[in-house]
């Protein structure tokens, strides 16, 4: 039975690299029907915060990376916070002592005696990586204050929690021989390792916390992305599934996942591509689902929803125009309020033509005469008005769109008229006539 884990140190926001490490572990567990464990490596009291731990959990949940054992869900191998596992580390430390593999220095720090043999990491991604017998000084595993250092607790927990595989960032590869040495000294079989290449910025520099697209909450959750889109994009950041196409449902990605296909070279982050995925996923949402996803961003923009169905239809009408949920309010605000702004340059252009007033009045008359207020009815009214004024309907559209929305872009004019209703349509035209 496969057991894998994501073991973040809660020092800050969930980073895109960490999220992808979690994702690959999760994919492997789900692919093989194994167990995905979340373990919080919070032994560094000075750098770890509860807020960061909460943020990491929130980010993982948002991405849909549910864990089978860990914080909030429990499990047979808990607690899942390293800060609560000192008794376990003490017991393993005693084992190493009994095996004659530790000694204490004058200052009270305890060191692990390396075996100083050649150690080969059989890495699922990087292949065999051979380390010659080390010449490094023995490794401190316990500080004078009795607290344990990362390498020790990390290894103990992987043994104690019965991990079969460890997928983690490539930055840990250079220390893996130490982990294997410790495992051996503790009489345990090391897990299989898979070190995942780094994620680089588009310019090839190492991605850091401040770079675009690096923080899950700030860049994606608050940036108007859908979890499914980010999930899909992150899967392909360092892995190419054997299938045509890139936009792939979760089940397919789970079914296809194969660690042997993880790239051994670094991945390049591409925000434009991630946005492209988002646009594709947005287009597939039902009006109700799109409204639910957009709601927090409408709230932020101060737009109040009074009629759910109309609001959903309004947002649905612009779904092809946006890539991110954050873009939606500026495309739909006039559906939610009467005091919408008018684009000044369009206004100036329209003001320059006196006949526009007459055209608008004609349209108002045609709209007023429409008995059945449907999109088709609104459309027929526009055609009638154009015919009477001896212009093409196309000549009337920008003018009407401006009157009804204050914008020069947006969904079809008949769609707008239908959704805002007959009363608002007539009022908005009247108001615009007054301005011209
Ligand atoms: N806490 C370590 C980190 O965040 C985990 C390393 C590992 O996965 O073994 O980098």
CSV table of C-alpha atoms and ligand atoms in Angstrom, one decimal:
chain,number,residue,atom,x,y,z
A,1,UNK,CA,0.0,0.0,0.0
A,2,UNK,CA,1.4,3.3,-1.1
A,3,UNK,CA,1.9,6.1,1.5
A,4,UNK,CA,3.1,9.5,0.4
A,5,UNK,CA,3.2,12.8,2.1
A,6,UNK,CA,3.4,16.6,1.7
A,7,UNK,CA,5.6,17.9,4.5
A,8,UNK,CA,5.6,21.7,4.4
A,9,UNK,CA,7.4,23.9,6.9
A,10,UNK,CA,5.0,26.7,7.7
A,11,UNK,CA,7.3,29.7,7.3
A,12,UNK,CA,5.1,31.6,4.8
A,13,UNK,CA,2.5,31.4,2.1
A,14,UNK,CA,1.9,28.2,0.1
A,15,UNK,CA,4.2,28.6,-2.8
A,16,UNK,CA,3.6,27.3,-6.3
A,17,UNK,CA,6.5,24.9,-6.0
A,18,UNK,CA,5.2,23.5,-2.7
A,19,UNK,CA,1.7,23.2,-4.2
A,20,UNK,CA,3.1,21.2,-7.2
A,21,UNK,CA,5.0,18.9,-4.8
A,22,UNK,CA,1.8,18.3,-2.9
A,23,UNK,CA,0.0,17.8,-6.2
A,24,UNK,CA,2.4,15.1,-7.5
A,25,UNK,CA,2.2,13.2,-4.2
A,26,UNK,CA,-1.5,13.5,-4.3
A,27,UNK,CA,-1.7,12.3,-7.9
A,28,UNK,CA,0.4,9.3,-7.1
A,29,UNK,CA,-1.7,8.4,-4.1
A,30,UNK,CA,-4.9,8.7,-6.0
A,31,UNK,CA,-3.5,6.9,-9.0
A,32,UNK,CA,-2.6,3.9,-7.0
A,33,UNK,CA,-5.4,4.1,-4.4
A,34,UNK,CA,-2.8,4.9,-1.7
A,35,UNK,CA,-2.8,7.3,1.2
A,36,UNK,CA,-1.9,10.9,1.0
A,37,UNK,CA,-0.6,12.4,4.3
A,38,UNK,CA,-0.2,16.0,5.3
A,39,UNK,CA,2.5,16.6,7.9
A,40,UNK,CA,3.4,20.0,9.2
A,41,UNK,CA,7.1,20.4,9.8
A,42,UNK,CA,6.9,23.1,12.5
A,43,UNK,CA,9.9,22.3,14.7
A,44,UNK,CA,11.5,25.7,14.0
A,45,UNK,CA,9.6,27.8,16.5
A,46,UNK,CA,11.3,31.0,15.5
A,47,UNK,CA,10.3,30.7,11.8
A,48,UNK,CA,7.1,28.8,11.9
A,49,UNK,CA,3.7,30.4,12.4
A,50,UNK,CA,0.2,29.1,12.9
A,51,UNK,CA,-1.1,31.6,10.4
A,52,UNK,CA,1.2,30.1,7.7
A,53,UNK,CA,0.1,26.6,8.6
A,54,UNK,CA,-3.6,27.7,8.2
A,55,UNK,CA,-2.8,29.3,4.9
A,56,UNK,CA,-1.1,26.2,3.6
A,57,UNK,CA,-4.2,24.1,4.5
A,58,UNK,CA,-6.5,26.6,2.9
A,59,UNK,CA,-4.5,26.6,-0.3
A,60,UNK,CA,-4.4,22.8,-0.5
A,61,UNK,CA,-8.1,22.6,0.1
A,62,UNK,CA,-8.7,25.2,-2.6
A,63,UNK,CA,-6.8,23.2,-5.1
A,64,UNK,CA,-8.8,20.1,-4.1
A,65,UNK,CA,-5.8,18.2,-2.7
A,66,UNK,CA,-7.5,16.5,0.1
A,67,UNK,CA,-5.4,14.5,2.6
A,68,UNK,CA,-6.3,11.2,4.1
A,69,UNK,CA,-4.3,11.7,7.3
A,70,UNK,CA,-3.2,15.0,8.8
A,71,UNK,CA,-4.4,18.1,10.5
A,72,UNK,CA,-8.2,18.3,11.0
A,73,UNK,CA,-8.7,14.7,9.7
A,74,UNK,CA,-6.4,12.8,12.1
A,75,UNK,CA,-5.1,9.3,11.4
A,76,UNK,CA,-3.3,6.4,13.0
A,77,UNK,CA,0.1,8.0,12.9
A,78,UNK,CA,-0.5,11.3,14.4
A,79,UNK,CA,-0.1,13.9,15.7
A,80,UNK,CA,0.7,15.4,12.3
A,81,UNK,CA,2.4,18.5,13.7
A,82,UNK,CA,6.1,17.8,14.4
A,83,UNK,CA,5.9,20.3,17.3
A,84,UNK,CA,3.7,17.7,19.1
A,85,UNK,CA,5.9,14.7,18.4
A,86,UNK,CA,8.9,15.2,20.7
A,87,UNK,CA,8.3,12.0,22.6
A,88,UNK,CA,8.6,10.1,19.4
A,89,UNK,CA,11.9,11.8,18.5
A,90,UNK,CA,13.2,11.1,22.0
A,91,UNK,CA,12.5,7.4,21.5
A,92,UNK,CA,14.2,7.3,18.1
A,93,UNK,CA,17.1,9.2,19.5
A,94,UNK,CA,17.5,6.6,22.3
A,95,UNK,CA,17.6,3.9,19.6
A,96,UNK,CA,20.4,5.7,17.8
A,97,UNK,CA,22.2,6.0,21.1
A,98,UNK,CA,21.8,2.3,21.8
A,99,UNK,CA,23.2,1.6,18.4
A,100,UNK,CA,26.3,3.7,19.3
A,101,UNK,CA,25.6,6.2,16.5
A,102,UNK,CA,25.4,9.4,18.6
A,103,UNK,CA,27.7,11.3,20.8
A,104,UNK,CA,27.2,14.5,22.8
A,105,UNK,CA,29.5,17.4,22.6
A,106,UNK,CA,30.7,19.6,25.5
A,107,UNK,CA,28.1,22.2,24.6
A,108,UNK,CA,25.2,19.7,24.8
A,109,UNK,CA,24.6,19.3,21.1
A,110,UNK,CA,24.2,15.7,19.9
A,111,UNK,CA,25.8,14.5,16.7
A,112,UNK,CA,25.0,11.6,14.4
A,113,UNK,CA,28.0,9.5,13.4
A,114,UNK,CA,27.9,9.1,9.7
A,115,UNK,CA,28.6,5.7,8.3
A,116,UNK,CA,31.0,7.2,5.8
A,117,UNK,CA,30.2,4.7,3.2
A,118,UNK,CA,29.2,5.3,-0.4
A,119,UNK,CA,25.5,5.9,-0.7
A,120,UNK,CA,23.4,5.8,-3.9
A,121,UNK,CA,20.0,7.4,-4.1
A,122,UNK,CA,17.8,5.5,-6.6
A,123,UNK,CA,15.7,8.4,-7.6
A,124,UNK,CA,12.5,7.9,-9.6
A,125,UNK,CA,13.1,11.1,-11.4
A,126,UNK,CA,16.8,11.8,-11.4
A,127,UNK,CA,18.0,8.2,-11.7
A,128,UNK,CA,20.8,6.8,-9.6
A,129,UNK,CA,22.7,9.5,-7.8
A,130,UNK,CA,25.9,8.2,-6.2
A,131,UNK,CA,27.4,10.0,-3.2
A,132,UNK,CA,31.0,9.1,-2.3
A,133,UNK,CA,31.8,8.5,1.4
A,134,UNK,CA,31.4,11.8,3.1
A,135,UNK,CA,34.1,14.0,4.5
A,136,UNK,CA,31.6,16.3,6.2
A,137,UNK,CA,31.7,16.6,10.0
A,138,UNK,CA,29.1,14.4,11.7
A,139,UNK,CA,25.7,15.9,11.7
A,140,UNK,CA,24.1,17.7,14.6
A,141,UNK,CA,20.7,16.1,15.2
A,142,UNK,CA,19.8,17.6,18.6
A,143,UNK,CA,20.5,21.1,19.8
A,144,UNK,CA,21.7,21.8,23.3
A,145,UNK,CA,18.2,22.9,24.3
A,146,UNK,CA,16.9,19.4,23.4
A,147,UNK,CA,15.1,20.3,20.2
A,148,UNK,CA,15.8,18.2,17.1
A,149,UNK,CA,17.0,19.4,13.7
A,150,UNK,CA,15.1,19.0,10.4
A,151,UNK,CA,17.0,16.0,9.0
A,152,UNK,CA,16.4,13.9,12.0
A,153,UNK,CA,12.7,14.6,12.5
A,154,UNK,CA,12.0,14.4,8.8
A,155,UNK,CA,13.6,10.9,8.6
A,156,UNK,CA,12.0,9.7,11.9
A,157,UNK,CA,8.6,10.7,10.7
A,158,UNK,CA,9.0,9.1,7.3
A,159,UNK,CA,9.8,5.9,9.1
A,160,UNK,CA,7.2,6.3,11.9
A,161,UNK,CA,4.5,7.2,9.4
A,162,UNK,CA,5.4,4.3,7.1
A,163,UNK,CA,6.1,6.4,4.0
A,164,UNK,CA,6.7,4.3,0.9
A,165,UNK,CA,7.6,7.2,-1.4
A,166,UNK,CA,8.9,10.7,-1.0
A,167,UNK,CA,8.2,13.2,-3.7
A,168,UNK,CA,9.8,16.5,-2.9
A,169,UNK,CA,11.7,19.4,-4.3
A,170,UNK,CA,15.1,18.9,-6.0
A,171,UNK,CA,16.7,21.1,-3.4
A,172,UNK,CA,16.6,18.2,-1.0
A,173,UNK,CA,18.4,15.8,-3.3
A,174,UNK,CA,21.9,16.8,-2.1
A,175,UNK,CA,21.0,15.9,1.5
A,176,UNK,CA,19.2,12.6,0.8
A,177,UNK,CA,22.3,10.5,1.5
A,178,UNK,CA,22.1,11.8,5.1
A,179,UNK,CA,18.5,10.7,5.3
A,180,UNK,CA,19.4,7.2,3.9
A,181,UNK,CA,22.3,7.0,6.4
A,182,UNK,CA,20.0,7.8,9.3
A,183,UNK,CA,17.3,5.4,8.1
A,184,UNK,CA,19.9,2.6,7.9
A,185,UNK,CA,21.2,3.4,11.4
A,186,UNK,CA,17.7,3.2,12.7
A,187,UNK,CA,17.3,-0.2,11.1
A,188,UNK,CA,14.6,1.0,8.7
A,189,UNK,CA,14.3,0.7,4.9
A,190,UNK,CA,14.4,4.2,3.3
A,191,UNK,CA,11.4,5.2,1.2
A,192,UNK,CA,11.7,5.5,-2.6
A,193,UNK,CA,12.7,9.1,-3.5
A,194,UNK,CA,11.5,11.2,-6.4
A,195,UNK,CA,13.1,14.7,-6.5
A,196,UNK,CA,11.1,17.1,-8.6
A,197,UNK,CA,12.9,19.7,-10.6
A,198,UNK,CA,12.5,23.4,-9.7
A,199,UNK,CA,10.0,25.8,-11.1
A,200,UNK,CA,11.8,28.7,-12.8
A,201,UNK,CA,10.6,32.2,-13.8
A,202,UNK,CA,10.1,32.7,-17.6
A,203,UNK,CA,13.6,34.3,-17.7
A,204,UNK,CA,15.2,31.2,-16.2
A,205,UNK,CA,15.9,32.6,-12.8
A,206,UNK,CA,14.8,30.7,-9.7
A,207,UNK,CA,11.3,31.5,-8.7
A,208,UNK,CA,11.1,33.2,-5.3
A,209,UNK,CA,8.3,34.3,-3.0
A,210,UNK,CA,7.9,37.7,-4.6
A,211,UNK,CA,7.8,36.6,-8.2
A,212,UNK,CA,4.6,36.7,-10.3
A,213,UNK,CA,2.5,33.6,-9.8
A,214,UNK,CA,4.4,32.3,-6.8
A,215,UNK,CA,1.8,32.4,-4.0
A,216,UNK,CA,-1.3,30.3,-4.2
A,217,UNK,CA,-3.5,32.6,-2.2
A,218,UNK,CA,-2.3,35.9,-3.5
A,219,UNK,CA,-1.8,35.0,-7.1
A,220,UNK,CA,-4.5,32.5,-7.8
A,221,UNK,CA,-7.2,32.4,-5.1
A,222,UNK,CA,-7.4,36.2,-5.0
A,223,UNK,CA,-6.3,36.6,-8.6
A,224,UNK,CA,-9.5,35.2,-10.1
A,225,UNK,CA,-8.4,31.7,-11.0
A,226,UNK,CA,-10.5,28.6,-10.8
A,227,UNK,CA,-9.0,25.7,-8.8
A,228,UNK,CA,-9.5,23.2,-11.7
A,229,UNK,CA,-7.5,25.4,-14.1
A,230,UNK,CA,-4.6,25.9,-11.7
A,231,UNK,CA,-4.7,22.2,-10.9
A,232,UNK,CA,-4.5,21.4,-14.6
A,233,UNK,CA,-1.7,23.9,-15.2
A,234,UNK,CA,0.4,22.8,-12.3
A,235,UNK,CA,0.2,19.1,-13.4
A,236,UNK,CA,1.8,20.0,-16.7
A,237,UNK,CA,4.5,22.0,-15.0
A,238,UNK,CA,7.1,19.3,-15.1
A,239,UNK,CA,5.1,16.4,-16.4
A,240,UNK,CA,3.8,15.6,-19.8
A,241,UNK,CA,1.0,13.0,-19.7
A,242,UNK,CA,0.8,10.5,-22.6
A,243,UNK,CA,-2.3,11.9,-24.2
A,244,UNK,CA,-3.2,14.5,-26.8
A,245,UNK,CA,-4.2,17.9,-25.6
A,246,UNK,CA,-3.4,19.8,-22.5
A,247,UNK,CA,-6.7,20.7,-21.0
A,248,UNK,CA,-7.4,17.5,-19.1
A,249,UNK,CA,-10.0,16.6,-16.4
A,250,UNK,CA,-8.8,15.6,-13.0
A,251,UNK,CA,-9.8,12.0,-13.4
A,252,UNK,CA,-7.7,11.7,-16.5
A,253,UNK,CA,-4.7,13.3,-14.9
A,254,UNK,CA,-5.1,10.9,-12.0
A,255,UNK,CA,-5.5,7.9,-14.3
A,256,UNK,CA,-2.4,8.9,-16.4
A,257,UNK,CA,0.0,10.0,-13.7
A,258,UNK,CA,3.4,8.2,-13.9
A,259,UNK,CA,6.4,9.5,-11.9
A,260,UNK,CA,8.7,8.1,-14.5
A,261,UNK,CA,7.3,10.8,-16.8
A,262,UNK,CA,8.2,13.7,-14.5
A,263,UNK,CA,10.7,15.8,-16.4
A,264,UNK,CA,14.3,15.7,-15.1
A,265,UNK,CA,14.9,19.3,-16.3
A,266,UNK,CA,13.5,22.4,-14.6
A,267,UNK,CA,10.0,23.7,-15.5
A,268,UNK,CA,9.4,27.3,-16.7
A,269,UNK,CA,6.5,29.1,-15.2
A,270,UNK,CA,4.2,30.8,-17.7
A,271,UNK,CA,1.4,33.0,-16.3
A,272,UNK,CA,-0.1,33.6,-19.8
A,273,UNK,CA,-0.6,29.9,-20.2
A,274,UNK,CA,-2.1,29.5,-16.8
A,275,UNK,CA,-4.6,32.3,-17.7
A,276,UNK,CA,-5.3,30.5,-20.9
A,277,UNK,CA,-6.3,27.4,-19.0
A,278,UNK,CA,-8.4,29.5,-16.7
A,279,UNK,CA,-10.3,31.0,-19.7
A,280,UNK,CA,-11.0,27.5,-21.0
A,281,UNK,CA,-12.4,26.4,-17.7
A,282,UNK,CA,-14.4,29.5,-17.2
A,283,UNK,CA,-16.2,28.9,-20.5
A,284,UNK,CA,-17.4,25.5,-19.4
A,285,UNK,CA,-19.1,26.7,-16.2
A,286,UNK,CA,-22.9,26.8,-16.0
A,287,UNK,CA,-24.4,30.2,-15.4
A,288,UNK,CA,-25.0,29.2,-11.7
A,289,UNK,CA,-21.5,27.9,-11.2
A,290,UNK,CA,-20.0,31.0,-12.9
A,291,UNK,CA,-22.0,33.3,-10.7
A,292,UNK,CA,-20.8,31.4,-7.6
A,293,UNK,CA,-17.2,31.7,-8.7
A,294,UNK,CA,-17.5,35.4,-9.6
A,295,UNK,CA,-19.5,36.4,-6.5
A,296,UNK,CA,-16.6,37.2,-4.2
A,297,UNK,CA,-15.2,39.5,-6.9
A,298,UNK,CA,-18.6,41.2,-7.5
A,299,UNK,CA,-18.7,41.8,-3.7
A,300,UNK,CA,-15.3,43.3,-3.7
A,301,UNK,CA,-16.3,45.6,-6.5
A,302,UNK,CA,-19.4,46.7,-4.5
A,303,UNK,CA,-21.9,45.2,-6.9
A,304,UNK,CA,-25.0,44.0,-5.2
A,305,UNK,CA,-27.0,41.1,-6.6
A,306,UNK,CA,-30.7,41.4,-6.3
A,307,UNK,CA,-31.8,38.8,-8.8
A,308,UNK,CA,-29.7,35.7,-9.0
A,309,UNK,CA,-31.0,34.5,-12.4
A,310,UNK,CA,-30.4,37.8,-14.1
A,311,UNK,CA,-27.0,38.2,-12.4
A,312,UNK,CA,-26.0,34.7,-13.6
A,313,UNK,CA,-27.2,35.4,-17.1
A,314,UNK,CA,-25.4,38.7,-17.2
A,315,UNK,CA,-22.1,37.2,-16.2
A,316,UNK,CA,-22.6,34.2,-18.5
A,317,UNK,CA,-23.0,36.7,-21.4
A,318,UNK,CA,-19.4,37.9,-21.0
A,319,UNK,CA,-17.7,34.6,-20.2
A,320,UNK,CA,-16.0,34.5,-23.6
A,321,UNK,CA,-14.5,37.9,-23.0
A,322,UNK,CA,-12.5,37.2,-19.8
A,323,UNK,CA,-9.7,35.0,-18.7
A,324,UNK,CA,-9.9,35.8,-15.0
A,325,UNK,CA,-12.8,36.2,-12.5
A,326,UNK,CA,-11.2,39.5,-11.5
A,327,UNK,CA,-12.0,40.9,-14.9
A,328,UNK,CA,-15.7,40.2,-14.7
A,329,UNK,CA,-16.9,43.2,-12.6
A,330,UNK,CA,-15.7,45.8,-15.2
A,331,UNK,CA,-17.6,43.9,-17.9
A,332,UNK,CA,-20.9,43.6,-16.1
A,333,UNK,CA,-21.1,46.4,-13.5
A,334,UNK,CA,-23.9,48.2,-15.4
A,335,UNK,CA,-26.2,45.2,-14.9
A,336,UNK,CA,-26.1,45.9,-11.2
A,337,UNK,CA,-26.4,49.6,-10.9
A,338,UNK,CA,-27.8,52.7,-12.7
A,339,UNK,CA,-24.9,55.1,-11.8
A,340,UNK,CA,-22.4,53.4,-14.2
A,341,UNK,CA,-19.7,55.6,-15.8
A,342,UNK,CA,-19.6,56.5,-19.5
A,343,UNK,CA,-16.4,56.0,-21.5
A,344,UNK,CA,-15.4,59.6,-22.1
A,345,UNK,CA,-13.9,59.2,-25.5
A,346,UNK,CA,-16.9,57.3,-26.8
A,347,UNK,CA,-19.1,60.0,-25.4
A,348,UNK,CA,-17.1,62.7,-27.2
A,349,UNK,CA,-17.4,60.9,-30.5
A,350,UNK,CA,-21.1,60.4,-30.1
A,351,UNK,CA,-21.7,64.0,-29.1
A,352,UNK,CA,-20.1,65.2,-32.3
A,353,UNK,CA,-23.0,63.7,-34.3
A,354,UNK,CA,-26.3,65.5,-33.8
A,355,UNK,CA,-28.3,62.7,-35.6
A,356,UNK,CA,-27.5,60.4,-32.8
A,357,UNK,CA,-30.2,62.0,-30.6
A,358,UNK,CA,-32.8,61.2,-33.3
A,359,UNK,CA,-31.5,57.7,-33.7
A,360,UNK,CA,-31.8,57.0,-30.0
A,361,UNK,CA,-35.3,58.5,-29.8
A,362,UNK,CA,-36.4,56.2,-32.6
A,363,UNK,CA,-34.9,53.2,-30.9
A,364,UNK,CA,-36.8,54.1,-27.7
A,365,UNK,CA,-40.1,54.3,-29.6
A,366,UNK,CA,-39.4,50.9,-31.1
A,367,UNK,CA,-38.5,49.4,-27.7
A,368,UNK,CA,-41.6,51.0,-26.1
A,369,UNK,CA,-43.8,49.3,-28.7
A,370,UNK,CA,-42.3,45.9,-27.9
A,371,UNK,CA,-44.9,43.9,-26.0
A,372,UNK,CA,-42.9,40.7,-25.4
A,373,UNK,CA,-39.6,41.6,-23.6
A,374,UNK,CA,-37.3,38.8,-24.8
A,375,UNK,CA,-33.9,38.9,-26.4
A,376,UNK,CA,-35.5,38.2,-29.8
A,377,UNK,CA,-38.1,40.9,-29.2
A,378,UNK,CA,-35.4,43.5,-28.3
A,379,UNK,CA,-33.5,42.5,-31.4
A,380,UNK,CA,-36.6,42.9,-33.6
A,381,UNK,CA,-37.1,46.4,-32.1
A,382,UNK,CA,-33.6,47.4,-33.0
A,383,UNK,CA,-34.1,46.3,-36.6
A,384,UNK,CA,-37.4,48.2,-36.8
A,385,UNK,CA,-35.8,51.3,-35.5
A,386,UNK,CA,-32.9,51.0,-38.0
A,387,UNK,CA,-35.3,50.5,-40.9
A,388,UNK,CA,-37.4,53.6,-40.0
A,389,UNK,CA,-34.2,55.7,-39.6
A,390,UNK,CA,-32.9,54.3,-42.9
A,391,UNK,CA,-29.6,53.1,-41.3
A,392,UNK,CA,-28.1,49.6,-40.9
A,393,UNK,CA,-28.8,48.0,-37.5
A,394,UNK,CA,-25.0,47.9,-37.2
A,395,UNK,CA,-24.9,51.7,-37.2
A,396,UNK,CA,-27.3,51.7,-34.3
A,397,UNK,CA,-25.6,49.1,-32.1
A,398,UNK,CA,-22.6,51.1,-30.8
A,399,UNK,CA,-24.9,54.0,-29.9
A,400,UNK,CA,-27.4,51.8,-28.1
A,401,UNK,CA,-24.6,49.8,-26.3
A,402,UNK,CA,-23.2,53.0,-25.1
A,403,UNK,CA,-26.6,54.2,-23.9
A,404,UNK,CA,-27.4,51.0,-22.1
A,405,UNK,CA,-23.9,50.3,-20.6
A,406,UNK,CA,-21.7,53.3,-20.9
A,407,UNK,CA,-19.2,51.1,-22.8
A,408,UNK,CA,-18.1,50.3,-26.3
A,409,UNK,CA,-17.6,46.6,-25.6
A,410,UNK,CA,-19.7,43.9,-24.1
A,411,UNK,CA,-22.3,41.3,-25.0
A,412,UNK,CA,-24.9,41.8,-27.7
A,413,UNK,CA,-27.1,44.9,-27.3
A,414,UNK,CA,-30.3,42.9,-27.4
A,415,UNK,CA,-28.9,40.7,-24.6
A,416,UNK,CA,-28.2,43.7,-22.5
A,417,UNK,CA,-31.6,45.2,-23.1
A,418,UNK,CA,-33.4,42.0,-22.3
A,419,UNK,CA,-31.4,41.4,-19.1
A,420,UNK,CA,-31.8,45.0,-17.7
A,421,UNK,CA,-35.5,45.0,-18.6
A,422,UNK,CA,-37.7,47.3,-20.5
A,423,UNK,CA,-38.1,50.0,-17.9
A,424,UNK,CA,-34.3,50.4,-17.4
A,425,UNK,CA,-33.7,50.2,-21.2
A,426,UNK,CA,-36.1,53.1,-21.8
A,427,UNK,CA,-34.8,55.1,-18.9
A,428,UNK,CA,-31.2,54.7,-19.9
A,429,UNK,CA,-31.9,55.8,-23.5
A,430,UNK,CA,-33.7,58.8,-22.2
A,431,UNK,CA,-30.9,59.7,-19.9
A,432,UNK,CA,-28.4,59.4,-22.8
A,433,UNK,CA,-30.5,61.5,-25.1
A,434,UNK,CA,-30.4,64.2,-22.4
A,435,UNK,CA,-26.6,64.1,-22.4
A,436,UNK,CA,-26.1,64.3,-26.1
B,1,LIG,N1,9.8,20.6,5.4
B,1,LIG,C1,10.5,20.3,4.3
B,1,LIG,C2,10.3,21.4,3.2
B,1,LIG,O1,9.4,22.1,3.3
B,1,LIG,C3,10.1,18.9,3.7
B,1,LIG,C4,11.1,18.2,3.0
B,1,LIG,C5,10.6,16.8,2.5
B,1,LIG,O2,9.5,16.8,1.9
B,1,LIG,O3,11.2,15.8,2.9
B,1,LIG,O4,11.1,21.6,2.4
